[in-house]
Coordinates of C-alpha atoms in Angstrom, one line a residue:
Chain A
M133 CA 31.3 -187.7 4.4
S134 CA 28.3 -187.5 6.7
L135 CA 25.3 -189.8 6.0
I136 CA 22.9 -186.9 6.5
Y137 CA 22.7 -186.2 2.7
R138 CA 22.3 -189.9 1.9
L139 CA 19.6 -190.4 4.5
A140 CA 17.7 -187.3 3.4
S141 CA 17.9 -188.0 -0.3
R142 CA 16.8 -191.6 0.2
N143 CA 14.0 -190.6 2.4
L144 CA 12.9 -188.2 -0.3
F145 CA 13.2 -190.5 -3.3
H146 CA 11.8 -193.5 -1.4
D147 CA 8.3 -192.2 -2.0
R148 CA 8.4 -190.9 -5.6
L149 CA 4.8 -189.8 -5.8
R150 CA 5.1 -187.6 -2.7
F151 CA 8.4 -186.3 -4.0
I152 CA 6.9 -185.4 -7.3
A153 CA 4.1 -183.6 -5.4
T154 CA 6.7 -181.7 -3.5
V155 CA 8.6 -180.7 -6.6
V156 CA 5.4 -179.7 -8.4
G157 CA 4.4 -177.5 -5.4
I158 CA 7.8 -175.8 -5.5
V159 CA 7.8 -175.4 -9.2
F160 CA 4.3 -173.9 -9.2
S161 CA 5.2 -171.5 -6.4
I162 CA 8.5 -170.4 -7.9
V163 CA 7.1 -170.0 -11.4
L164 CA 4.3 -167.8 -10.0
V165 CA 6.9 -165.7 -8.0
T166 CA 9.1 -165.5 -11.1
V167 CA 6.3 -164.2 -13.2
Q168 CA 5.3 -161.7 -10.6
L169 CA 8.8 -160.4 -9.9
G170 CA 9.8 -160.6 -13.6
L171 CA 6.7 -158.5 -14.4
Y172 CA 7.7 -156.1 -11.7
L173 CA 11.2 -155.8 -13.3
G174 CA 9.8 -155.7 -16.8
F175 CA 7.2 -153.1 -15.9
G176 CA 9.9 -151.0 -14.1
R177 CA 12.0 -151.1 -17.3
V178 CA 9.2 -150.4 -19.7
V179 CA 7.9 -147.4 -17.9
T180 CA 11.3 -145.7 -18.2
T181 CA 12.1 -146.8 -21.8
M182 CA 12.0 -143.2 -23.1
I183 CA 14.0 -141.8 -20.2
D184 CA 16.6 -144.5 -20.6
H185 CA 17.1 -143.7 -24.3
A186 CA 17.1 -139.9 -24.1
A187 CA 20.4 -138.2 -24.4
A188 CA 20.1 -135.9 -21.4
D189 CA 22.1 -135.1 -18.2
L190 CA 19.2 -133.1 -16.7
W191 CA 15.5 -133.0 -17.4
I192 CA 13.5 -129.8 -16.9
M193 CA 9.8 -130.5 -16.4
P194 CA 6.7 -128.8 -14.9
L195 CA 6.7 -128.8 -11.1
G196 CA 5.2 -131.9 -9.7
T197 CA 5.5 -134.0 -12.8
K198 CA 4.9 -137.6 -11.7
C199 CA 6.1 -139.6 -14.7
F200 CA 7.2 -139.5 -18.3
E201 CA 3.6 -139.8 -19.6
D202 CA 2.5 -136.7 -17.6
P203 CA 0.9 -134.3 -20.1
S204 CA 1.8 -131.1 -18.3
T205 CA 3.6 -128.6 -20.5
L206 CA 6.3 -126.0 -20.1
D207 CA 6.6 -122.7 -22.0
E208 CA 9.2 -122.6 -24.7
R209 CA 10.7 -119.5 -23.1
K210 CA 12.1 -121.6 -20.3
R211 CA 14.2 -123.4 -22.8
F212 CA 15.9 -120.2 -23.7
Q213 CA 16.3 -119.3 -20.0
A214 CA 17.9 -122.6 -19.5
L215 CA 20.3 -122.1 -22.4
S216 CA 21.5 -118.9 -20.7
I217 CA 22.6 -120.8 -17.6
N218 CA 26.3 -121.3 -17.2
G219 CA 27.3 -124.9 -18.0
V220 CA 24.2 -125.7 -20.2
A221 CA 25.4 -126.8 -23.6
Q222 CA 22.1 -127.9 -25.1
A223 CA 18.4 -127.8 -24.1
A224 CA 16.4 -129.9 -26.5
D225 CA 12.7 -130.3 -26.5
G226 CA 12.4 -133.6 -28.3
L227 CA 14.1 -137.1 -28.4
L228 CA 15.0 -139.3 -31.3
P229 CA 13.9 -142.8 -32.1
W230 CA 16.4 -145.7 -31.7
N231 CA 16.7 -149.2 -33.0
L232 CA 15.8 -148.1 -36.5
V233 CA 15.4 -151.2 -38.7
E234 CA 14.0 -149.6 -41.8
G235 CA 14.1 -146.1 -43.3
S236 CA 16.1 -143.3 -41.8
L237 CA 15.9 -140.3 -39.4
D238 CA 16.3 -138.0 -42.3
A239 CA 13.2 -139.3 -43.8
L240 CA 11.2 -137.9 -40.9
A241 CA 11.8 -134.4 -42.5
I242 CA 9.4 -135.4 -45.3
P243 CA 5.9 -133.8 -44.7
G244 CA 3.6 -136.3 -42.9
A245 CA 6.5 -138.7 -42.2
V246 CA 6.4 -140.8 -39.0
A247 CA 8.4 -143.6 -37.4
I248 CA 6.6 -146.4 -35.7
D249 CA 7.5 -149.7 -34.1
R250 CA 7.0 -152.8 -36.2
S251 CA 5.2 -154.4 -33.3
Y252 CA 2.3 -151.9 -33.9
F253 CA 1.8 -152.6 -37.6
G254 CA -1.3 -154.6 -36.9
R255 CA -2.9 -152.3 -34.5
L256 CA -2.2 -149.2 -36.6
G257 CA -3.4 -150.9 -39.8
V258 CA -0.1 -150.6 -41.7
S259 CA 2.3 -153.2 -43.1
G260 CA 5.6 -151.2 -43.5
I261 CA 7.4 -148.3 -45.1
G262 CA 5.2 -146.3 -47.4
D263 CA 1.9 -147.2 -45.8
S264 CA -0.4 -144.4 -44.7
A265 CA -2.5 -143.8 -41.6
E266 CA -4.3 -141.0 -39.8
I267 CA -3.6 -139.3 -36.5
R268 CA -6.5 -137.1 -35.3
G269 CA -7.5 -136.4 -38.9
H270 CA -4.0 -135.8 -40.1
K271 CA -2.7 -138.1 -42.8
V272 CA 0.7 -139.6 -42.0
E273 CA 3.0 -141.9 -43.9
V274 CA 5.4 -144.5 -42.4
R275 CA 8.9 -143.5 -43.3
A276 CA 10.9 -145.3 -40.7
V277 CA 10.4 -148.4 -38.6
T278 CA 11.9 -149.2 -35.2
N279 CA 12.1 -152.5 -33.3
G280 CA 11.3 -152.9 -29.6
I281 CA 10.0 -149.4 -28.7
R282 CA 6.8 -150.4 -27.0
S283 CA 4.6 -148.5 -24.8
F284 CA 3.2 -150.3 -21.7
T285 CA -0.1 -148.5 -22.2
T286 CA -2.5 -149.2 -25.0
T287 CA -1.2 -146.1 -27.0
P288 CA 1.7 -146.7 -29.3
Y289 CA 4.7 -144.3 -29.5
V290 CA 4.9 -142.5 -32.8
F291 CA 8.0 -140.4 -33.7
T292 CA 7.8 -137.4 -35.9
T293 CA 9.2 -133.8 -36.0
L294 CA 8.5 -131.6 -33.1
D295 CA 6.2 -129.2 -34.9
R296 CA 4.1 -132.0 -36.4
G297 CA 4.1 -133.7 -33.1
R298 CA 2.6 -130.7 -31.5
T299 CA 0.0 -130.4 -34.2
Y300 CA -1.0 -134.1 -33.9
T301 CA -1.4 -133.8 -30.2
G302 CA -2.9 -130.4 -30.1
I303 CA -0.2 -128.7 -28.1
S304 CA 0.6 -125.1 -28.7
A305 CA 3.7 -124.3 -30.8
N306 CA 5.4 -122.7 -27.8
K307 CA 4.9 -125.6 -25.4
A308 CA 6.8 -128.7 -24.6
T309 CA 6.6 -131.4 -22.0
Y310 CA 10.3 -131.5 -21.2
F311 CA 13.6 -129.9 -22.0
L312 CA 16.5 -132.2 -22.2
V313 CA 19.7 -130.6 -21.0
R314 CA 23.2 -131.6 -21.9
V315 CA 25.8 -129.9 -19.8
S316 CA 29.0 -128.5 -21.2
P317 CA 32.1 -130.8 -21.1
G318 CA 33.7 -130.4 -17.7
A319 CA 30.7 -128.7 -16.1
D320 CA 29.4 -130.1 -12.8
V321 CA 25.9 -131.5 -13.3
E322 CA 24.9 -130.6 -9.7
S323 CA 26.1 -127.0 -10.1
V324 CA 24.2 -126.6 -13.4
R325 CA 21.1 -128.1 -11.7
R326 CA 21.3 -125.5 -8.9
G327 CA 21.7 -122.8 -11.5
L328 CA 18.6 -124.0 -13.4
K329 CA 16.5 -124.3 -10.2
A330 CA 17.5 -120.8 -9.1
N331 CA 16.6 -119.2 -12.4
L332 CA 13.6 -121.1 -13.6
S333 CA 10.3 -120.9 -11.7
D334 CA 7.7 -123.7 -11.3
V335 CA 9.9 -126.4 -12.7
D336 CA 11.6 -129.6 -11.4
V337 CA 15.1 -130.3 -12.6
L338 CA 16.0 -133.9 -12.2
T339 CA 18.9 -136.0 -13.3
T340 CA 18.1 -138.9 -15.6
A341 CA 18.4 -141.4 -12.7
E342 CA 16.1 -139.3 -10.5
F343 CA 13.5 -139.0 -13.2
R344 CA 13.7 -142.7 -13.9
D345 CA 13.1 -143.4 -10.2
R346 CA 10.3 -141.0 -9.9
S347 CA 8.5 -142.4 -13.0
R348 CA 9.0 -146.0 -11.9
S349 CA 7.9 -145.2 -8.4
F350 CA 4.7 -143.5 -9.7
W351 CA 3.7 -146.4 -11.9
L352 CA 4.7 -149.2 -9.5
F353 CA 3.6 -147.8 -6.2
G354 CA 1.5 -144.6 -7.0
T355 CA -0.9 -146.7 -9.0
G356 CA -0.7 -149.9 -6.8
A357 CA 0.5 -152.0 -9.7
G358 CA 3.7 -152.9 -7.8
F359 CA 1.9 -153.9 -4.7
A360 CA -0.4 -156.1 -6.8
L361 CA 2.7 -157.8 -8.3
F362 CA 4.3 -158.2 -4.9
A363 CA 1.0 -159.6 -3.4
G364 CA 1.0 -162.1 -6.2
A365 CA 4.6 -163.1 -5.5
L366 CA 3.8 -163.4 -1.7
L367 CA 0.8 -165.5 -2.5
G368 CA 3.0 -167.8 -4.6
M369 CA 5.4 -168.1 -1.7
I370 CA 2.7 -168.9 0.8
V371 CA 1.1 -171.6 -1.5
G372 CA 4.6 -173.1 -2.1
T373 CA 5.4 -173.1 1.6
V374 CA 2.1 -174.8 2.5
I375 CA 2.5 -177.5 -0.1
V376 CA 6.1 -178.2 0.8
A377 CA 5.4 -178.1 4.5
Q378 CA 2.5 -180.5 4.1
T379 CA 4.5 -183.0 2.1
L380 CA 7.6 -182.8 4.3
Y381 CA 5.4 -183.2 7.4
S382 CA 3.7 -186.3 6.0
S383 CA 7.1 -187.7 4.9
T384 CA 8.5 -187.1 8.4
K385 CA 5.5 -188.9 9.9
D386 CA 6.0 -191.9 7.7
H387 CA 9.7 -192.0 8.8
L388 CA 9.0 -191.4 12.4
N389 CA 10.1 -194.8 13.4
E390 CA 13.4 -194.3 11.7
F391 CA 13.9 -190.9 13.4
A392 CA 13.2 -192.5 16.7
T393 CA 15.7 -195.2 15.8
L394 CA 18.3 -192.4 15.2
R395 CA 17.5 -191.0 18.6
A396 CA 17.7 -194.5 20.2
I397 CA 21.2 -195.1 18.7
G398 CA 22.5 -191.9 20.1
S399 CA 21.6 -189.2 17.6
S400 CA 21.1 -185.6 18.9
S401 CA 18.0 -183.7 17.9
V402 CA 20.2 -181.4 15.8
Y403 CA 21.3 -184.4 13.6
I404 CA 17.7 -185.2 12.9
H405 CA 16.8 -181.6 12.2
K406 CA 19.7 -181.6 9.7
V407 CA 18.3 -184.6 7.9
I408 CA 14.9 -182.9 7.6
I409 CA 16.4 -179.6 6.5
C410 CA 18.6 -181.4 4.0
Q411 CA 15.4 -183.1 2.6
A412 CA 13.9 -179.6 2.3
L413 CA 17.0 -178.2 0.6
I414 CA 17.3 -181.1 -1.9
S415 CA 13.6 -180.5 -2.8
A416 CA 14.3 -176.8 -3.1
V417 CA 17.3 -177.2 -5.5
I418 CA 15.5 -179.7 -7.7
G419 CA 12.3 -177.7 -7.7
F420 CA 14.2 -174.5 -8.5
C421 CA 15.9 -176.1 -11.5
F422 CA 12.6 -177.1 -13.1
A423 CA 11.1 -173.7 -12.2
A424 CA 14.1 -171.9 -13.7
A425 CA 13.7 -173.9 -16.9
I426 CA 10.1 -172.9 -17.2
G427 CA 11.0 -169.4 -16.3
V428 CA 13.4 -169.2 -19.3
I429 CA 10.6 -170.3 -21.6
V430 CA 8.2 -167.8 -20.1
V431 CA 10.8 -165.0 -20.4
A432 CA 11.4 -165.9 -24.1
A433 CA 7.7 -166.1 -24.8
T434 CA 7.0 -162.6 -23.4
A435 CA 10.1 -160.9 -24.8
D436 CA 8.3 -159.2 -27.6
T437 CA 5.1 -158.3 -25.8
A438 CA 4.2 -154.9 -24.4
L439 CA 5.0 -156.1 -20.9
P440 CA 7.9 -158.5 -21.0
I441 CA 8.8 -160.6 -18.0
V442 CA 12.4 -159.8 -17.3
M443 CA 14.9 -162.2 -15.6
T444 CA 18.3 -160.9 -14.4
P445 CA 21.1 -162.7 -12.7
A446 CA 20.3 -160.9 -9.5
L447 CA 16.6 -161.9 -9.7
T448 CA 17.7 -165.5 -10.4
L449 CA 19.8 -165.5 -7.3
V450 CA 17.0 -163.9 -5.2
L451 CA 14.5 -166.5 -6.5
F452 CA 17.0 -169.3 -5.6
L453 CA 17.5 -167.9 -2.1
L454 CA 13.7 -167.5 -1.7
T455 CA 13.2 -171.1 -2.7
L456 CA 15.7 -172.3 -0.1
L457 CA 14.1 -170.1 2.5
M458 CA 10.6 -171.3 1.6
C459 CA 11.7 -174.9 1.9
V460 CA 13.5 -174.4 5.2
I461 CA 10.5 -172.6 6.7
S462 CA 8.4 -175.5 5.4
A463 CA 10.6 -177.9 7.4
V464 CA 9.7 -176.2 10.7
A465 CA 6.4 -178.2 11.2
A466 CA 8.2 -181.5 10.5
I467 CA 11.0 -180.5 12.9
V468 CA 8.5 -179.6 15.7
H469 CA 6.8 -182.9 15.2
V470 CA 10.0 -184.9 15.3
T471 CA 11.3 -183.0 18.3
R472 CA 8.6 -184.7 20.3
I473 CA 9.7 -188.2 19.4
D474 CA 10.4 -190.5 22.3
P475 CA 13.2 -192.9 21.4
V476 CA 11.5 -195.4 23.7
M477 CA 8.9 -196.1 21.0
V478 CA 11.6 -198.1 19.2
F479 CA 11.8 -200.5 22.1
T480 CA 8.1 -201.2 22.0
R481 CA 7.9 -202.1 18.3
Chain B
M235 CA 35.1 -208.4 39.8
T236 CA 35.2 -205.7 37.1
A237 CA 33.9 -202.2 37.4
P238 CA 30.3 -201.4 36.7
V239 CA 29.5 -200.2 33.2
V240 CA 25.9 -199.4 34.1
E241 CA 24.6 -198.8 37.5
A242 CA 20.9 -198.0 37.9
V243 CA 19.6 -197.3 41.4
D244 CA 16.1 -197.2 42.5
I245 CA 14.4 -196.8 39.1
A246 CA 10.7 -196.3 39.2
K247 CA 8.5 -195.6 36.2
W248 CA 4.8 -194.9 35.8
L249 CA 3.1 -195.5 32.5
G250 CA -0.2 -193.9 31.3
T251 CA -2.2 -191.3 33.0
G252 CA -5.3 -191.1 35.3
A253 CA -7.1 -194.2 36.1
A254 CA -5.1 -196.1 33.5
Q255 CA -1.8 -195.3 35.2
V256 CA 0.3 -198.3 36.1
Q257 CA 3.6 -198.5 37.8
A258 CA 5.9 -200.4 35.4
L259 CA 9.0 -200.3 37.6
K260 CA 8.9 -200.2 41.4
G261 CA 12.3 -199.1 42.4
V262 CA 14.6 -201.4 40.5
S263 CA 18.4 -201.3 41.1
L264 CA 20.7 -203.1 38.7
T265 CA 24.4 -203.1 38.1
L266 CA 25.9 -204.3 34.8
R267 CA 29.6 -205.1 34.9
G268 CA 32.1 -205.4 32.2
G269 CA 33.0 -208.9 31.0
E270 CA 29.7 -210.5 31.6
L271 CA 26.5 -211.2 29.8
T272 CA 23.5 -210.6 32.0
L273 CA 20.1 -211.9 31.0
L274 CA 17.1 -210.0 32.2
M275 CA 14.2 -212.4 32.2
G276 CA 10.6 -212.2 33.1
P277 CA 7.0 -212.6 31.9
S278 CA 5.3 -210.2 29.5
G279 CA 4.5 -206.9 31.2
S280 CA 7.0 -207.5 34.0
G281 CA 9.0 -204.3 33.1
K282 CA 11.9 -205.7 31.2
T283 CA 11.7 -203.5 28.1
T284 CA 10.8 -200.5 30.2
L285 CA 13.9 -200.9 32.3
L286 CA 16.0 -201.5 29.1
S287 CA 14.6 -198.4 27.4
I288 CA 15.3 -196.3 30.5
L289 CA 18.8 -197.6 30.6
G290 CA 19.2 -197.0 26.9
C291 CA 18.0 -193.4 27.0
M292 CA 20.1 -192.6 30.1
L293 CA 23.3 -193.8 28.5
T294 CA 23.2 -192.2 25.1
P295 CA 26.9 -191.5 24.6
T296 CA 28.3 -194.8 25.8
R297 CA 25.8 -197.5 24.9
G298 CA 25.0 -199.6 21.9
T299 CA 21.5 -200.8 21.5
I300 CA 20.1 -203.9 19.7
F301 CA 16.4 -203.9 19.0
Q302 CA 14.0 -206.7 18.9
S303 CA 13.0 -205.9 15.3
Y304 CA 16.4 -204.7 14.1
H305 CA 15.2 -201.2 13.0
L306 CA 17.7 -201.0 10.2
F307 CA 17.3 -198.3 7.6
P308 CA 15.9 -200.0 4.5
T309 CA 17.3 -197.4 2.2
L310 CA 20.9 -197.6 3.5
T311 CA 23.3 -200.4 2.8
A312 CA 24.5 -202.7 5.6
A313 CA 27.8 -200.7 5.9
D314 CA 25.9 -197.4 6.0
N315 CA 23.5 -198.8 8.7
V316 CA 26.5 -199.6 10.8
R317 CA 28.4 -196.4 10.1
L318 CA 25.2 -194.4 11.0
A319 CA 25.9 -195.2 14.7
L320 CA 29.1 -193.3 14.4
D321 CA 27.8 -190.6 12.1
V322 CA 25.0 -189.5 14.5
R323 CA 27.7 -188.9 17.1
G324 CA 29.7 -186.7 14.7
D325 CA 32.3 -189.3 13.6
N326 CA 32.3 -189.3 9.9
S327 CA 36.1 -189.5 9.4
A328 CA 38.0 -192.1 7.4
R329 CA 38.5 -193.9 10.7
A330 CA 34.7 -194.4 10.9
L331 CA 34.9 -196.4 7.7
A332 CA 37.6 -198.6 9.1
K333 CA 35.7 -199.1 12.3
T334 CA 32.6 -200.0 10.2
K335 CA 34.6 -202.6 8.3
D336 CA 35.9 -204.0 11.5
A337 CA 32.4 -204.3 13.1
L338 CA 31.1 -206.0 10.0
A339 CA 34.0 -208.4 10.0
M340 CA 33.4 -209.1 13.7
V341 CA 29.8 -210.2 13.0
G342 CA 30.9 -212.2 9.9
L343 CA 29.2 -210.0 7.4
A344 CA 32.1 -208.1 5.8
H345 CA 31.1 -209.6 2.4
K346 CA 27.5 -208.2 2.8
A347 CA 28.6 -204.6 3.3
E348 CA 26.9 -203.2 0.2
A349 CA 23.7 -205.3 0.6
F350 CA 20.5 -203.6 1.6
P351 CA 18.6 -204.9 4.6
L352 CA 15.9 -206.4 2.4
E353 CA 18.5 -208.5 0.7
L354 CA 19.6 -210.0 4.0
S355 CA 18.1 -212.8 6.1
G356 CA 16.6 -212.1 9.5
G357 CA 19.7 -213.5 11.2
E358 CA 22.0 -211.4 9.0
Q359 CA 19.9 -208.3 9.8
Q360 CA 20.2 -208.9 13.5
R361 CA 24.0 -209.3 13.1
I362 CA 24.1 -206.0 11.2
A363 CA 22.1 -204.5 14.2
I364 CA 24.8 -205.9 16.5
A365 CA 27.5 -204.5 14.4
R366 CA 25.8 -201.1 14.6
A367 CA 25.6 -201.5 18.4
I368 CA 29.3 -202.4 18.8
V369 CA 30.9 -200.1 16.2
G370 CA 31.2 -197.2 18.6
Q371 CA 32.9 -199.6 21.1
P372 CA 30.4 -198.9 23.8
S373 CA 31.0 -200.1 27.4
A374 CA 27.4 -201.2 27.7
I375 CA 25.3 -203.1 25.1
L376 CA 21.6 -203.4 25.7
A377 CA 19.7 -205.9 23.6
D378 CA 15.9 -206.1 23.6
E379 CA 15.0 -209.8 22.8
P380 CA 17.6 -210.0 20.1
T381 CA 16.6 -213.6 19.2
A382 CA 12.8 -213.1 19.3
S383 CA 12.4 -213.0 15.5
L384 CA 15.0 -215.6 14.7
D385 CA 14.9 -219.4 14.3
G386 CA 17.0 -221.5 16.6
E387 CA 20.1 -221.6 14.5
N388 CA 20.2 -217.9 13.9
G389 CA 19.3 -217.2 17.5
N390 CA 22.2 -219.3 18.7
A391 CA 24.5 -217.5 16.3
V392 CA 23.4 -214.1 17.6
M393 CA 23.8 -215.1 21.3
T394 CA 27.2 -216.7 20.6
L395 CA 28.2 -213.3 19.1
L396 CA 26.9 -211.4 22.1
A397 CA 28.6 -213.8 24.5
E398 CA 31.8 -213.3 22.6
I399 CA 31.5 -209.5 22.9
A400 CA 30.8 -209.9 26.7
K401 CA 34.2 -211.6 27.1
D402 CA 35.8 -208.2 26.7
R403 CA 36.2 -207.0 30.4
S404 CA 35.5 -203.5 29.4
R405 CA 32.1 -204.3 28.1
G406 CA 28.9 -205.4 29.7
V407 CA 26.0 -206.9 27.8
L408 CA 22.4 -206.8 29.1
V409 CA 20.0 -209.0 27.2
V410 CA 16.3 -208.9 27.7
A411 CA 14.9 -212.4 27.0
H412 CA 11.9 -214.7 27.2
D413 CA 13.5 -217.8 25.8
P414 CA 15.0 -220.2 28.4
R415 CA 17.1 -221.8 25.6
I416 CA 19.5 -218.9 25.8
L417 CA 20.2 -219.2 29.5
R418 CA 23.3 -221.1 28.8
F419 CA 24.9 -218.0 27.2
A420 CA 24.4 -215.9 30.4
D421 CA 27.0 -215.2 33.1
R422 CA 24.2 -213.8 35.3
V423 CA 20.4 -214.0 35.1
V424 CA 18.2 -211.4 36.6
H425 CA 14.5 -212.1 37.0
I426 CA 12.0 -209.3 37.0
E427 CA 8.3 -209.5 37.9
D428 CA 5.7 -206.8 38.2
G429 CA 8.4 -204.1 38.0
C430 CA 10.6 -205.6 40.7
I431 CA 13.8 -207.7 40.5
V432 CA 12.8 -210.8 42.4
R433 CA 15.8 -213.1 41.8
E434 CA 19.4 -213.1 40.6
E435 CA 21.4 -216.1 39.7
R436 CA 25.1 -216.6 38.7
G437 CA 26.4 -220.0 37.5
G438 CA 23.3 -221.8 38.8
A439 CA 23.6 -220.3 42.3
V440 CA 21.0 -217.9 43.6
L441 CA 22.7 -214.7 44.6
K442 CA 19.7 -212.7 45.7
K443 CA 16.1 -213.2 46.5
D444 CA 15.0 -210.0 48.1
E445 CA 11.2 -209.7 48.1
S446 CA 11.5 -206.6 50.3
D447 CA 13.4 -204.6 47.6
C448 CA 10.2 -203.4 45.9
A449 CA 8.3 -202.9 49.0
I450 CA 10.9 -200.5 50.3
H451 CA 10.8 -198.5 47.0
D452 CA 7.1 -198.5 46.8
H453 CA 7.2 -196.1 49.7
A454 CA 10.2 -194.1 48.5
E455 CA 8.9 -193.7 44.9
K456 CA 7.1 -190.4 45.6
H457 CA 10.4 -188.5 45.6
D458 CA 12.7 -190.8 43.7
A459 CA 10.5 -191.9 40.9
V460 CA 11.1 -191.2 37.2
Q461 CA 7.6 -190.1 36.4
E462 CA 6.1 -190.0 33.0

């Protein structure tokens, strides 16, 4: 086994204070990037919660609808037109709550009954089933409770019957924001979509995946929120790179005589570069482990908030590769410095 | 006479820049042959170390180098310090471990293989440095005042070891030295002054005293010199 790893690790651990500073820099940087990218993923999921849980093969919506929250409406007649298209099995204009933890869907048929998420009890001034509240002057009663259906805006989701929903929001009885289409068994979704587009004017017909992408794209990039999150992640990377580069550089300067000795006993530049890069990678792996542990805590702490930080295996892998990349880039300054070493300096000391 | 293991011809070297520039070597030619220990002697500033460092850097693949102040890696064990000389040349096989053990045994420190440099005496550290220099079985060994930091007893031990190595006809040993007490270990003594080789002796007989050597190369240096 080559001595590169041993030399690199002992160079690193020789000065513990500097090593701690390096690791803290990496941890700070990676936790910051984790939070930003985790928020990006979480935001991307939250803005499509309703779309993800709707039972629909195709969505019919007013032309130019940007996202699920878009208040534009369609005329109810379009629903009947849609039902007349070959291959359309169902065209609903509402969706059902999920994750019910108390009460039942049937209870929503009771006049004034609504379902809300338990995370909004405090904000809506209720404490559970049977409590009353008001929506735009209409008295409502909590008859079902869900868990985890949170809006990323300040406005909570409230489920009720379609008619009462229209009343509470002031939408005409013949209007709806979407029609959720289920195609007949065996029917081709793309053919049905073409039929709907050909027969319905001024509408967009999107698959669930397309609507999800459009909604996510609007909130993340149309509003600039995604860019802000990416900018935060980039800032984290830059800060981390600078900190690691600085500590690696000063470590290399401290061990310059040893690197010159390596050159003087016959080492190639590549060997020395490998030692420095190995130092960077050891720092990266250790720093990443600490950052990942903190990341797990942060993810758990935000799991029940309106905007949870989401960590996936793919994101973990990306963060690990980013950490390695950041540390290798950080090693460049040290490598440039050590490249200029003249082995003759060893003879004069 | 054995074949040369190092042959340096007409080496010139300038140090510094501008008004502070000085010529450290003025066209030095030196041949180091296998099976002999050559002492390179001269006063401070005569160009001994400069010549040695140039020879060292020219001969990267085939030389072993012994430094005045050992330059052992404090965080590596004695065995790893020795093995490093093989590792930097890409030899990290099981044979490298065997060569390392052999080199340590040759310098009499097999029992100190796992000791760190700080746990060793000055003489032991220099012997580890010698083991590092010889582990790759180089044809030329260059030693920069290897006894400078040692007491008389340890200095003698180190020089005995180097003289022993020089008995191998495939190896030449060049030792830069100040100390006349180590003259007895040398097969040949080369005197350098002001960047010129001024005298060469073998077995007490003066082989060469060529004052014109430098004068010739002073004129030739413009096109032959190794300039800094």
